[in-house]
Coordinates of C-alpha atoms in Angstrom, one line a residue:
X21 CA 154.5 -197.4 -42.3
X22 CA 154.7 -195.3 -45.5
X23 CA 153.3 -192.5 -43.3
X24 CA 155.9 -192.9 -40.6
X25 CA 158.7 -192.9 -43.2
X26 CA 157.5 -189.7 -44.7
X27 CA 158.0 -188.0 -41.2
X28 CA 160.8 -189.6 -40.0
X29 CA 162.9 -188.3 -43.0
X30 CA 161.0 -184.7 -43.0
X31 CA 162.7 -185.1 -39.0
X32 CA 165.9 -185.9 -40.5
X33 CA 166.0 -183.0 -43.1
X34 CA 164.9 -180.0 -41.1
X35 CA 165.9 -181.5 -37.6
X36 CA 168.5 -183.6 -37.9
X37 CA 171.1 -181.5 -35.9
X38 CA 169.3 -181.0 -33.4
X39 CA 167.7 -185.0 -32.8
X40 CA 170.8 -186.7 -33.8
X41 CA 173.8 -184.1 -33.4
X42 CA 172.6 -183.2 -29.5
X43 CA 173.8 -185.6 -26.7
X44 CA 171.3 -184.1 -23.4
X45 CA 170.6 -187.5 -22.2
X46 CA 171.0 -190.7 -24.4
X47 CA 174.6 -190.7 -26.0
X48 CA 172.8 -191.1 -29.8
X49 CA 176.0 -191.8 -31.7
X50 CA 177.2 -194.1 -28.8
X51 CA 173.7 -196.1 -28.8
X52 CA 174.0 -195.8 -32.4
X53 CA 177.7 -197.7 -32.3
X54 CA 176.5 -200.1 -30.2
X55 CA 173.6 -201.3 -32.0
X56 CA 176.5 -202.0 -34.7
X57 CA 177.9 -204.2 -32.1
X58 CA 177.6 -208.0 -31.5
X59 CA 174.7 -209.8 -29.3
X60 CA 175.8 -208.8 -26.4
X61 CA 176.5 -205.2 -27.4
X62 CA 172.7 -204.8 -28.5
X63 CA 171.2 -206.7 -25.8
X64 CA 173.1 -204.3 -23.6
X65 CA 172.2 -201.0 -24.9
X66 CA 168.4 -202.3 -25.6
X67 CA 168.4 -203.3 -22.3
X68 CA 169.6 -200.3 -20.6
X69 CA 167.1 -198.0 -23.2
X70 CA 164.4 -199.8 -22.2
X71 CA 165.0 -199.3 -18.6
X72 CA 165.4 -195.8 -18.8
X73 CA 162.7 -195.0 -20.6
X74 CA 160.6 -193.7 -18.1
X75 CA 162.9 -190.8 -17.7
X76 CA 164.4 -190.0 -21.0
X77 CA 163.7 -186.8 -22.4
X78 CA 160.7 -187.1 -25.3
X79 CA 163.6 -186.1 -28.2
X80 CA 165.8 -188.4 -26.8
X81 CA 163.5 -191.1 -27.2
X82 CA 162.7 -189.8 -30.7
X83 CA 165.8 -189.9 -31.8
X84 CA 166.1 -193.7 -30.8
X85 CA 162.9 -194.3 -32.3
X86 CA 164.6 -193.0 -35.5
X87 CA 167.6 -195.3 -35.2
X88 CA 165.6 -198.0 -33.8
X89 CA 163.2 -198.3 -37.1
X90 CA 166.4 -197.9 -39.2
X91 CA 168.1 -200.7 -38.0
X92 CA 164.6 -203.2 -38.4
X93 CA 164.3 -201.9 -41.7
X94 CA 168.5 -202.2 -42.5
X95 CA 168.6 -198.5 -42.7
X96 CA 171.5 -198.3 -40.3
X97 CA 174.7 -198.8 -41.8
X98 CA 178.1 -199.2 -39.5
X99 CA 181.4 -197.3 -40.5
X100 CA 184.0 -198.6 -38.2
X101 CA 183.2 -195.9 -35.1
X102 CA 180.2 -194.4 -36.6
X103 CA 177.0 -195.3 -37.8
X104 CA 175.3 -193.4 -40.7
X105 CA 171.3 -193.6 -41.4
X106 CA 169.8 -193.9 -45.0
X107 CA 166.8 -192.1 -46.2
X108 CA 165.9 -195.7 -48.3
X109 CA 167.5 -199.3 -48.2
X110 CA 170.1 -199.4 -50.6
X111 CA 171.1 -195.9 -51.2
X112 CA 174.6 -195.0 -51.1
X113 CA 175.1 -191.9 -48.4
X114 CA 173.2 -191.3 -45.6
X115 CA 173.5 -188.8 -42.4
X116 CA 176.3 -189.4 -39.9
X117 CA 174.3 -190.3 -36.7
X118 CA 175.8 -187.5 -33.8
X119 CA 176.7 -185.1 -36.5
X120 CA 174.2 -184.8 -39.2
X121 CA 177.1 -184.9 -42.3
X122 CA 176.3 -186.5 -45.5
X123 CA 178.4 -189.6 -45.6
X124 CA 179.1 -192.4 -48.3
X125 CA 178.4 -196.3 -47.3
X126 CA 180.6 -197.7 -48.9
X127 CA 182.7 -200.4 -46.8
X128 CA 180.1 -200.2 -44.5
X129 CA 177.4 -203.1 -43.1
X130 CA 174.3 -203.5 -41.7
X131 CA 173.8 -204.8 -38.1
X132 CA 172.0 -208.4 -38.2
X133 CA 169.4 -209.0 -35.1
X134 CA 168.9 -212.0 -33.8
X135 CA 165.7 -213.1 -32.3
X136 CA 166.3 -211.9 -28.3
X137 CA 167.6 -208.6 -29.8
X138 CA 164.8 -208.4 -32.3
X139 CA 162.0 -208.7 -29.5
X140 CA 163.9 -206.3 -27.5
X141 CA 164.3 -203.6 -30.6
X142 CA 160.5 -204.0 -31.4
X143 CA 159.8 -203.6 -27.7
X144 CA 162.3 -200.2 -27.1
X145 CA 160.6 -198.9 -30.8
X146 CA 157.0 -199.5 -29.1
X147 CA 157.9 -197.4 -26.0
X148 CA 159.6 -195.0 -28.0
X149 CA 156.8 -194.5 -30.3
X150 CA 153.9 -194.8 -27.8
X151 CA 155.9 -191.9 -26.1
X152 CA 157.0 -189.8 -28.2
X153 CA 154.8 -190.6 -31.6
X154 CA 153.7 -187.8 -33.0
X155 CA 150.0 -188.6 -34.2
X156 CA 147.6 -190.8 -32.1
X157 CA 147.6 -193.5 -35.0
X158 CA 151.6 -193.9 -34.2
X159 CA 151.0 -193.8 -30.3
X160 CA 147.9 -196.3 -30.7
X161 CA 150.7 -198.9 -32.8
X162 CA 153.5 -198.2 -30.3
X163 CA 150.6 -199.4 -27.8
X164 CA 150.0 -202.5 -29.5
X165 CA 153.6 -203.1 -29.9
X166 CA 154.2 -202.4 -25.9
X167 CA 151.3 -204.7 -24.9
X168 CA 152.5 -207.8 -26.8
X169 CA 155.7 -207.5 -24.2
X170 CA 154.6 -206.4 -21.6
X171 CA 156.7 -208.2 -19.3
X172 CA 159.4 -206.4 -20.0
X173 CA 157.9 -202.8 -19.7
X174 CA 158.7 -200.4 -16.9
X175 CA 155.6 -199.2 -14.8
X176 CA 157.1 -195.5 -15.7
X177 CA 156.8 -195.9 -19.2
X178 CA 152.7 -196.3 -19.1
X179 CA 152.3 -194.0 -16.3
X180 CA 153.8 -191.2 -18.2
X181 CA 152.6 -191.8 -21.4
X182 CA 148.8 -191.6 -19.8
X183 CA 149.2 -188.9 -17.8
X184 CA 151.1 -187.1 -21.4
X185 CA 148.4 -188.3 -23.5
X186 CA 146.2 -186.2 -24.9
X187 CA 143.6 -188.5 -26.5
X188 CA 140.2 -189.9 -24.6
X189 CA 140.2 -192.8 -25.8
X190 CA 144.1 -193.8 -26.1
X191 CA 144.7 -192.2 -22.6
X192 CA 141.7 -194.9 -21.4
X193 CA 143.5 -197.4 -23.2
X194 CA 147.1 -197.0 -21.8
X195 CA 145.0 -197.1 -18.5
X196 CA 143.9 -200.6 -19.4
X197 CA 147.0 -201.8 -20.1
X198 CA 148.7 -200.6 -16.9
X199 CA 146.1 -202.3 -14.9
X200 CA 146.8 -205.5 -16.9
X201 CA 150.2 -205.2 -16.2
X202 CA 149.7 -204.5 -12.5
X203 CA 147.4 -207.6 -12.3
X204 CA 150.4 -209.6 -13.7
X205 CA 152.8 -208.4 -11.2
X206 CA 155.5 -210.5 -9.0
X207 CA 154.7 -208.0 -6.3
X208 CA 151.6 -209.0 -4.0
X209 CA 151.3 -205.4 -3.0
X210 CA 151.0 -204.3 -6.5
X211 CA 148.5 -206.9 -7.4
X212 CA 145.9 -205.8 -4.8
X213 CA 146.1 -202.2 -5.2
X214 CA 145.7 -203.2 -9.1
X215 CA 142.6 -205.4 -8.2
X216 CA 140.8 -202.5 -6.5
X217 CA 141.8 -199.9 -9.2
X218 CA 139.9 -202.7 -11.4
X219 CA 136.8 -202.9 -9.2
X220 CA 136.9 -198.6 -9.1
X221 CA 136.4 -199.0 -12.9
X222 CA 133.3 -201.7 -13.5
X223 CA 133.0 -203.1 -17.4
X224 CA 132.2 -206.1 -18.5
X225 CA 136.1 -206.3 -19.3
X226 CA 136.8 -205.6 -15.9
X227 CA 135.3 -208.6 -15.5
X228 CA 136.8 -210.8 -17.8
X229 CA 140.2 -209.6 -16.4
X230 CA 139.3 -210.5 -13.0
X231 CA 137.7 -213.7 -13.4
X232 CA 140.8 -215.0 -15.1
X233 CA 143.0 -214.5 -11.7
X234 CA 141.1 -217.5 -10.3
X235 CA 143.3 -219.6 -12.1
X236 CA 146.6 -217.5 -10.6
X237 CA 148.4 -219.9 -8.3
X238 CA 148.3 -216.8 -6.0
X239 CA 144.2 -217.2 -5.4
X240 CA 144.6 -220.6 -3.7
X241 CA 147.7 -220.0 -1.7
X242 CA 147.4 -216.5 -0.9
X243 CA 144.1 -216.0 1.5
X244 CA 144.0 -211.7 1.3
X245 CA 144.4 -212.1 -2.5
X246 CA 141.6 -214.4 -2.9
X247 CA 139.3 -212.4 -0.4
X248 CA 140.2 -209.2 -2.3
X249 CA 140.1 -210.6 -6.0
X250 CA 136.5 -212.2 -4.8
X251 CA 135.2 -209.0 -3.5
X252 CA 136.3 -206.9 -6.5
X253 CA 134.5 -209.4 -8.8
X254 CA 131.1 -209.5 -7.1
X255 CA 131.8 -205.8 -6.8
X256 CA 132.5 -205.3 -10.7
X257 CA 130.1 -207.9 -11.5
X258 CA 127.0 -206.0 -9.3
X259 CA 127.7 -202.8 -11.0
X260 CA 127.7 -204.4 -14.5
X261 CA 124.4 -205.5 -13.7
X262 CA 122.7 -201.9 -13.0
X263 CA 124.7 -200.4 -15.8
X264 CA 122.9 -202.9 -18.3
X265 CA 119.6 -202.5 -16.7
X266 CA 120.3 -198.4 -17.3
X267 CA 121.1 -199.2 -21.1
X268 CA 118.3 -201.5 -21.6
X269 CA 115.7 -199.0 -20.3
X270 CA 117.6 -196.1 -22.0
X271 CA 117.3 -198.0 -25.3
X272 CA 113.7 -198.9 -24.3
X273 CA 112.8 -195.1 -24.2
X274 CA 114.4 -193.9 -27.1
X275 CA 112.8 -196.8 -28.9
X276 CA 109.5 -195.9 -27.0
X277 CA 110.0 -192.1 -28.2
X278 CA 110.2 -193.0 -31.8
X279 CA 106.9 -194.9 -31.5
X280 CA 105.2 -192.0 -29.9
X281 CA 106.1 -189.7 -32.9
X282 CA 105.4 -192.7 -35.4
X283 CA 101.9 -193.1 -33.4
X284 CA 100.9 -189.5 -32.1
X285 CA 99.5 -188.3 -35.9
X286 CA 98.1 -191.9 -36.7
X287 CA 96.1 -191.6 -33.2
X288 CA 94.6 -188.3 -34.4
X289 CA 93.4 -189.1 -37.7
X290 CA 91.8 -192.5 -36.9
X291 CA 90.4 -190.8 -33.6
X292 CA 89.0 -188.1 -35.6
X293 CA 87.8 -189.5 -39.3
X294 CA 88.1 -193.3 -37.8
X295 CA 90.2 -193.9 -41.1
X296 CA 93.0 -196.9 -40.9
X297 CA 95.7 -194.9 -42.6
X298 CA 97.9 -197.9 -43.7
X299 CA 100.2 -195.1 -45.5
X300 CA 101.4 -193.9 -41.9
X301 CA 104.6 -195.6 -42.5
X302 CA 105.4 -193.8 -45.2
X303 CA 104.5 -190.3 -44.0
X304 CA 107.6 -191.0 -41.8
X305 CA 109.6 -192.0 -44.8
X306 CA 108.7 -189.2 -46.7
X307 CA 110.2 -187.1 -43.6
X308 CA 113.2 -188.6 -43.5
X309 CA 114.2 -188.2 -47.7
X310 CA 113.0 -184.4 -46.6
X311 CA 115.4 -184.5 -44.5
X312 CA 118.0 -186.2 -46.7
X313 CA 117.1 -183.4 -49.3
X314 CA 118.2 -180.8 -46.7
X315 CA 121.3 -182.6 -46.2
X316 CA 122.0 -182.6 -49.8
X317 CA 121.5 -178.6 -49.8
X318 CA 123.3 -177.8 -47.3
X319 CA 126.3 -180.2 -48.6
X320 CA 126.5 -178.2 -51.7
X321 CA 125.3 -174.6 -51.0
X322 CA 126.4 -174.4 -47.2
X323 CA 129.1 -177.2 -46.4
X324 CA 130.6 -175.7 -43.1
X325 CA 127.1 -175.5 -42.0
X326 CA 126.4 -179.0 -42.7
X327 CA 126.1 -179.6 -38.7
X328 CA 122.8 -177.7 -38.3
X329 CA 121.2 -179.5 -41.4
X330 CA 119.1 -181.7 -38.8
X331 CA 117.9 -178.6 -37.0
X332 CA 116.9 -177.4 -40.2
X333 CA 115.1 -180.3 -41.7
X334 CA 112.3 -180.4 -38.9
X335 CA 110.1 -177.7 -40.5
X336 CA 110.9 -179.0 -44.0
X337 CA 110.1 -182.3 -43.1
X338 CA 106.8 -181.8 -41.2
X339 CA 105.4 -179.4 -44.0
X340 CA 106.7 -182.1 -46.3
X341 CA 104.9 -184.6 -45.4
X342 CA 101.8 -182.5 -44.1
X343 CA 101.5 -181.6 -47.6
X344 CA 101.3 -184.8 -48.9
X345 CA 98.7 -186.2 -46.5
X346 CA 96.9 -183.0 -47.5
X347 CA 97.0 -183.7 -50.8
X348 CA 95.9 -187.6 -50.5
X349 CA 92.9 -186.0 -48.6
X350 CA 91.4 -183.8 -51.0
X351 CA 92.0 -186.0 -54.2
X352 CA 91.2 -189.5 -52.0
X353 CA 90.3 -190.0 -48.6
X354 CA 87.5 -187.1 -48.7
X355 CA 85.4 -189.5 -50.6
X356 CA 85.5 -192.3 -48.3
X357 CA 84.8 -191.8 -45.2
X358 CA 81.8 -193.2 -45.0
X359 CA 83.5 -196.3 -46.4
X360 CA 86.1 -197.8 -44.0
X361 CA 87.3 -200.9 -46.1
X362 CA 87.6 -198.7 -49.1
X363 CA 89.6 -196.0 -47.1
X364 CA 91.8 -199.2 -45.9
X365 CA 92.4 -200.6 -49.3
X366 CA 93.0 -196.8 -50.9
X367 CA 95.8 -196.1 -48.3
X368 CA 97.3 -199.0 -48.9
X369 CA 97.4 -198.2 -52.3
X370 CA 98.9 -194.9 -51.6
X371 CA 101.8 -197.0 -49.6
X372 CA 102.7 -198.8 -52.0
X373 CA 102.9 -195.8 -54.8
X374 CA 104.8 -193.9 -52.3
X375 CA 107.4 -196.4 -51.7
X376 CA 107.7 -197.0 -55.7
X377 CA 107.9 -193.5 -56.2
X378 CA 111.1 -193.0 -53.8
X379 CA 112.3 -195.9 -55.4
X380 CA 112.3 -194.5 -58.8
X381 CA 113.6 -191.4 -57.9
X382 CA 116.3 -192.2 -55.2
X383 CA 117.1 -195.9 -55.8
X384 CA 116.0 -198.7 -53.4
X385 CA 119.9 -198.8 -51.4
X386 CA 120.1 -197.0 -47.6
X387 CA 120.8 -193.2 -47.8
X388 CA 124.1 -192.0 -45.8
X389 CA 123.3 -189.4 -43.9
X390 CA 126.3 -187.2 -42.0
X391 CA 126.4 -187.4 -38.3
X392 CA 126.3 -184.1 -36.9
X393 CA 128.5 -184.0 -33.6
X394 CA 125.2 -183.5 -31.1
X395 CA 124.2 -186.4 -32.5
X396 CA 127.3 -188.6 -32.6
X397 CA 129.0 -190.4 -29.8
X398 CA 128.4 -190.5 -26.3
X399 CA 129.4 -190.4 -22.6
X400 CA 130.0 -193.3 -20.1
X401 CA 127.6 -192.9 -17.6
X402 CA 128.0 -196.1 -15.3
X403 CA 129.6 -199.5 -15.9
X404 CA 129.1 -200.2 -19.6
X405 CA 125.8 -197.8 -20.0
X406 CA 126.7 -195.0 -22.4
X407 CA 124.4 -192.5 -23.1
X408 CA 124.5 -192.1 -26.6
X409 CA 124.1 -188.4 -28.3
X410 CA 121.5 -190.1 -31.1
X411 CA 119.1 -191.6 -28.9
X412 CA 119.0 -188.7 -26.6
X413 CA 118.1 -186.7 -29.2
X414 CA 115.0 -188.8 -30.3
X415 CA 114.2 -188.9 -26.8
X416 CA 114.5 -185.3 -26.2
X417 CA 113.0 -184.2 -29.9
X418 CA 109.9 -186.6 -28.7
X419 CA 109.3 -185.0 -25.7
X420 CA 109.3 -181.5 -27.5
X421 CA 106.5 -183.0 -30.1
X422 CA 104.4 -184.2 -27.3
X423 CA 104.7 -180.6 -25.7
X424 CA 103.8 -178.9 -29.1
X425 CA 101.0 -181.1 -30.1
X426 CA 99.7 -181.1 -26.6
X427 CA 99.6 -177.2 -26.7
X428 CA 98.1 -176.9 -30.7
X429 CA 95.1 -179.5 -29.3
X430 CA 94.6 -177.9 -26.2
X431 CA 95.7 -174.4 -26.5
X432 CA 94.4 -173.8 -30.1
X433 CA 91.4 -173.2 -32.4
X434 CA 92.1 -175.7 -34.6
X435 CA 93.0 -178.3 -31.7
X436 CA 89.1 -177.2 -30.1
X437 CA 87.9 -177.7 -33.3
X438 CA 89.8 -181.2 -33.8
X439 CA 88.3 -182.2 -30.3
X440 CA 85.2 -180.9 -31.0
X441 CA 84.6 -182.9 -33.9
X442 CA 86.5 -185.8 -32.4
X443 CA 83.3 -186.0 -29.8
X444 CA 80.4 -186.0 -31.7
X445 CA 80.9 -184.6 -35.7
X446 CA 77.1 -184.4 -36.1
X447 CA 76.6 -181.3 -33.2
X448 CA 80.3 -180.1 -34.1
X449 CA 78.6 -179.6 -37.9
X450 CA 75.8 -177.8 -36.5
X451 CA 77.4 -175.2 -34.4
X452 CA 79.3 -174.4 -37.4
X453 CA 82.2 -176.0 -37.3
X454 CA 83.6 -177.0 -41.1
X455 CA 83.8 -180.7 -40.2
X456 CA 85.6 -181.1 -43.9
X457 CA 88.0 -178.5 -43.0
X458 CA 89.3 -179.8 -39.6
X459 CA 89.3 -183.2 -41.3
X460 CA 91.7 -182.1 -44.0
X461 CA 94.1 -180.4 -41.4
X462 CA 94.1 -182.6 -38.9
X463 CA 95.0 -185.3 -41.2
X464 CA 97.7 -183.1 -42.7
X465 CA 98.7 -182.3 -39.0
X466 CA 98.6 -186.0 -38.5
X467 CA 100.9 -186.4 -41.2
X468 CA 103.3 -184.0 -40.0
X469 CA 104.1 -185.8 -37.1
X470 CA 104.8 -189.1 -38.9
X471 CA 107.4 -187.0 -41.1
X472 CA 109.3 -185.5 -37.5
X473 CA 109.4 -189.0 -36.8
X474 CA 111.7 -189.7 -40.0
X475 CA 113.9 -186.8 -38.9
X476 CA 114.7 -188.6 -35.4
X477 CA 114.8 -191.9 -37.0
X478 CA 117.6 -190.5 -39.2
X479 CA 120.6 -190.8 -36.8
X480 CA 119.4 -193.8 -35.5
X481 CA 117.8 -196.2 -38.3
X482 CA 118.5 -197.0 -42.1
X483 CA 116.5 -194.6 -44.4
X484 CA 115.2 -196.9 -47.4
X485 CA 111.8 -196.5 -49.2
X486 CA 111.0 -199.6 -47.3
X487 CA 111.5 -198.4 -44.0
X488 CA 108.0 -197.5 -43.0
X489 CA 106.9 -200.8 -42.9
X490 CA 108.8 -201.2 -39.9
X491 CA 106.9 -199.2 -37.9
X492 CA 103.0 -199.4 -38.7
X493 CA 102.3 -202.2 -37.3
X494 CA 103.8 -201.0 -33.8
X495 CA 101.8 -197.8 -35.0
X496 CA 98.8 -199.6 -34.6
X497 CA 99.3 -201.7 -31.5
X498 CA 99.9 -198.4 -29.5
X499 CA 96.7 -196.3 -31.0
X500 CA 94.6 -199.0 -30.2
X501 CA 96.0 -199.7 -26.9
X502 CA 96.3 -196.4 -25.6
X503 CA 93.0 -195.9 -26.5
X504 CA 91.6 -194.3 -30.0
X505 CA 91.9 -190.5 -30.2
X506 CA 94.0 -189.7 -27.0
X507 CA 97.7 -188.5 -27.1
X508 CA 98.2 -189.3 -23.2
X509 CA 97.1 -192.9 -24.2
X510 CA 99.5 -193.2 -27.0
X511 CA 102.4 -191.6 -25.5
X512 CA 101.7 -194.5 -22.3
X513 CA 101.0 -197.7 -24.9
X514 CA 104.6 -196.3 -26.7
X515 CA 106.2 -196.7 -23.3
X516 CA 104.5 -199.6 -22.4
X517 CA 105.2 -201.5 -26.1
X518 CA 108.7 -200.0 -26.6
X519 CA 110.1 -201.4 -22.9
X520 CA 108.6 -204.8 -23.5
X521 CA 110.0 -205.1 -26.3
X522 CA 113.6 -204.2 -25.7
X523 CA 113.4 -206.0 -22.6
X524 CA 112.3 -209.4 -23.7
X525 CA 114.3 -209.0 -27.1
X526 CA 117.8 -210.2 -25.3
X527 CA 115.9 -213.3 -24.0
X528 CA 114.2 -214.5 -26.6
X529 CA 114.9 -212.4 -30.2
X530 CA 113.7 -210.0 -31.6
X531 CA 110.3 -211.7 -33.8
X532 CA 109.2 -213.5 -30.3
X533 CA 109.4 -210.4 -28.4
X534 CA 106.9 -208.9 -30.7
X535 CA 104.3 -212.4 -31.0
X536 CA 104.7 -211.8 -26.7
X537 CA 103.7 -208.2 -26.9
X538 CA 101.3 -208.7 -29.9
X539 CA 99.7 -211.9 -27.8
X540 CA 99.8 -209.6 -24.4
X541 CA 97.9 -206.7 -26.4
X542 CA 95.1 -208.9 -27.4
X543 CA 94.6 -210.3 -24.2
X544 CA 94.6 -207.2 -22.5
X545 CA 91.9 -205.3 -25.4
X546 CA 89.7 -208.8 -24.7
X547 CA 88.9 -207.2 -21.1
X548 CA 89.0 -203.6 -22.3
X549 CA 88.1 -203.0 -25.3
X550 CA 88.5 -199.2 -25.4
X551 CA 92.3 -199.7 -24.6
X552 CA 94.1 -197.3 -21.3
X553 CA 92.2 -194.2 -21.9
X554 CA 88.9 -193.8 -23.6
X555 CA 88.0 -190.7 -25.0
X556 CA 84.7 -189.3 -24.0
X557 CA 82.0 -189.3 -27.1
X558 CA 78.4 -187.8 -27.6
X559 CA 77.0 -189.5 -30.1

């Protein structure tokens, strides 16, 4: 309100000849007098306002706004014929309404409402405001204030204030409330045409709105209304169907794509060196404070750059963490490969000092990362399936990882050498291979891959030292059923594992979906062992 104030008076400073001194259309010092009037005066000139507000000029409107505001906040003060406007409630001169002049109050009154004209001033103030506001915050209130009366609206006012607005989303919700109207109207005509504009415009709102004309008397006397609300129903209702079915397999890949990226470096190294790498999880973690730390640079070196900070943090990120599972390599893991519980118990280890580590340096709380605008929002696609900007980009930056990695293992020296050794270590050693070597980069390749997948959890997930337990087990289950070793294997179980799981979470939560999946795995790996795709060995 504050805000409004401010720019109605910065209106009647600079403007105020013009607004309230020019008669084009609404007489402003006559609606002004007769707001000053008795009942019936107001009622009248409310009345007639309202009516023509679907083709009164935009200033004209303004100006009643103005007047309109001033008179529910006793603003308006009457002088005999006249009717001056104060900047503040109690001050003693305002502006002559019609000519702008500084004029003294004294002698003069302020107009008392009573309720009929009260509804009718907050309805006119809403139309006003919803066409003529200034801001979308003061056209989204004069909405709110319209929609409450409704009844009382003309069908020109919403029509030209959506086809004027300029906003997405208010110009979609002016839409709404003309069809609400429209379903509300005495005219059977009217009603119909608004039923089918409905059905041409499926939501699961849509739906709510139509459902509740089976209790209009209209649906049991009127046989075409009840055939054509029944139709648009089953209609809206159809479509709402498919549209959730699109988001639930949409929200299956991207979920799917993060597990591919979480999975794709944990496949390599236990493929390769057979090691259970229980610090996977926070390889990904360590990705995604990378990334954080890019965000922070860019926020104070680079701020109108801070969009392409994401972009950015990809190579920091997968050097990041390649460096670390390097470094765990050579000072750990190099000693116990031979030992597979010891391995186990020393990554494990490593978690849990990795995790405490971020803790002591960040703090334990979720880290607010700023949404660049590729990855915020979305588009409505069909029904109530929006493809969100966020999700599409984990599903897109996964399919880009599987590309690369698939060209570095198959297009690569370093990817031969990986397979090479992958087969049989033992012939890959004698044909001069440095076994140790390929060991130490793939895992820091591995690695790599688990810290792109903290960059595309970033817009989707909380980031918290904690976070990487989320996603080793699910790690896990997709390595070993896709099949130890084989990218095309994991990339399939991540599909596989990712749609089950959104699609049985609506049915039965999130903690049974994954005891189904966990229970389906097992009994699928008790009749293949080896999971989808085995890879070929030598031994």
């Amino acid at each position: 309100m504050k805000a409004w104030i401010c720019g109605t008076f910065l209106l009647l400073a600079g403007l105020v000849q013009p607004v309230l001194g020019a008669t084009p259309g609404l007489d402003r010092a006559g609606f002004a007098v007769s707001l000053c009037g008795d009942g019936v005066a107001q009622t009248r000139a409310l009345d007639a306002l309202i009516r023509s507000s679907g083709e009164e000029a935009v200033d004209d409107l303004a100006a009643a706004g103005i007047l309109l505001r001033g008179l529910l906040e006793r603003r308006l003060v009457c002088l005999g014929d006249t009717a001056v406007l104060l900047d503040k409630v109690g001050a003693s001169a305002g502006r002559e309404v019609g000519i702008g002049a500084v004029r003294s109050t004294e002698g003069g009154r302020s107009p008392v409402l009573g309720l009929r004209q009260r509804a009718l001033t907050e309805t006119a103030l809403g139309i006003a405001t919803l066409v003529a506001g200034e801001t979308v915050e003061l056209r989204s209130k004069g909405l709110a204030a319209v929609e409450r009366r409704m009844a009382g609206v003309p069908d020109a006012v919403l029509l030209r204030a959506q086809i004027n607005e300029s906003d997405a989303g208010l110009k979609a919700a002016i839409g709404v409330a003309a069809q609400g109207a429209a379903l509300s109207s005495p005219d059977p005509m009217r009603r119909l045409a608004a039923i089918r504009a409905v059905a041409d415009a499926p939501s699961g709102a849509a739906v709510s709105r139509l459902s509740a004309l089976r209790s209009d008397p209209a649906y049991g006397a009127d046989p075409a209304f009840r055939a054509a609300l029944d139709a648009g129903i089953a209609r809206v209702e159809r479509a709402v169907w498919i549209g959730n079915g699109l988001a639930l397999l949409y929200n299956g890949l991207s979920f799917a794509s993060i597990l591919f990226m979480a999975a794709a470096g944990l496949a390599i190294i236990f493929g390769l060196m057979g090691v259970i790498n229980l610090a996977q999880g926070e390889f990904i973690m360590v990705g995604a404070y990378a990334a954080y730390g890019v965000q922070d640079t860019f926020r104070r070196f680079a701020p109108g750059l801070l969009d392409l900070y994401l972009l950015a943090a990809i190579p920091v990120a997968f050097l990041a963490a390649a460096l670390v599972g390097i470094l765990i390599e050579a000072l750990i893991l190099r000693h116990l490969y031979r030992r597979p519980l010891m391995s186990l118990l020393a990554t494990w280890a490593v978690s849990l000092f990795l995790i405490n580590l971020v803790r002591v340096v960040f703090g334990s709380q979720n880290l607010q990362f700023a949404m660049p605008s590729y990855v915020s929002g979305g588009v409505p696609l069909y029904a109530d399936f929006i493809v969100t900007w966020n999700r599409l980009f984990a599903i897109a930056f996964a399919t880009a990882t599987l590309a690369l990695t698939l060209l570095i293992l198959k297009r690569t020296p370093l990817g031969l050498d990986i397979r090479a050794v992958t087969q049989n270590r033992d012939m890959a050693a004698c044909l001069g291979i440095r076994t140790r070597r390929v060991d130490r980069l793939a895992f820091g390749f591995g690695s790599g891959l688990a810290g792109l997948a903290g960059v595309a959890l970033c817009p989707i997930y909380s980031v918290n030292p904690g976070m990487g337990a989320t996603f080793i087990v699910d790690s896990f289950m997709v390595v070993v059923l896709g099949g130890v070793g084989t990218v095309v294997g994991t990339l399939v179980a991540a599909l596989g594992i990712g749609g089950a799981n959104v699609l049985i979470e609506p049915f039965y939560g999130a903690v049974a979906a994954k005891v189904i999946v966990l229970a389906g795995i097992i009994l699928f790996l008790q009749r293949r062992p080896e999971g989808l795709f085995a890879v070929r060995r030598r031994r």
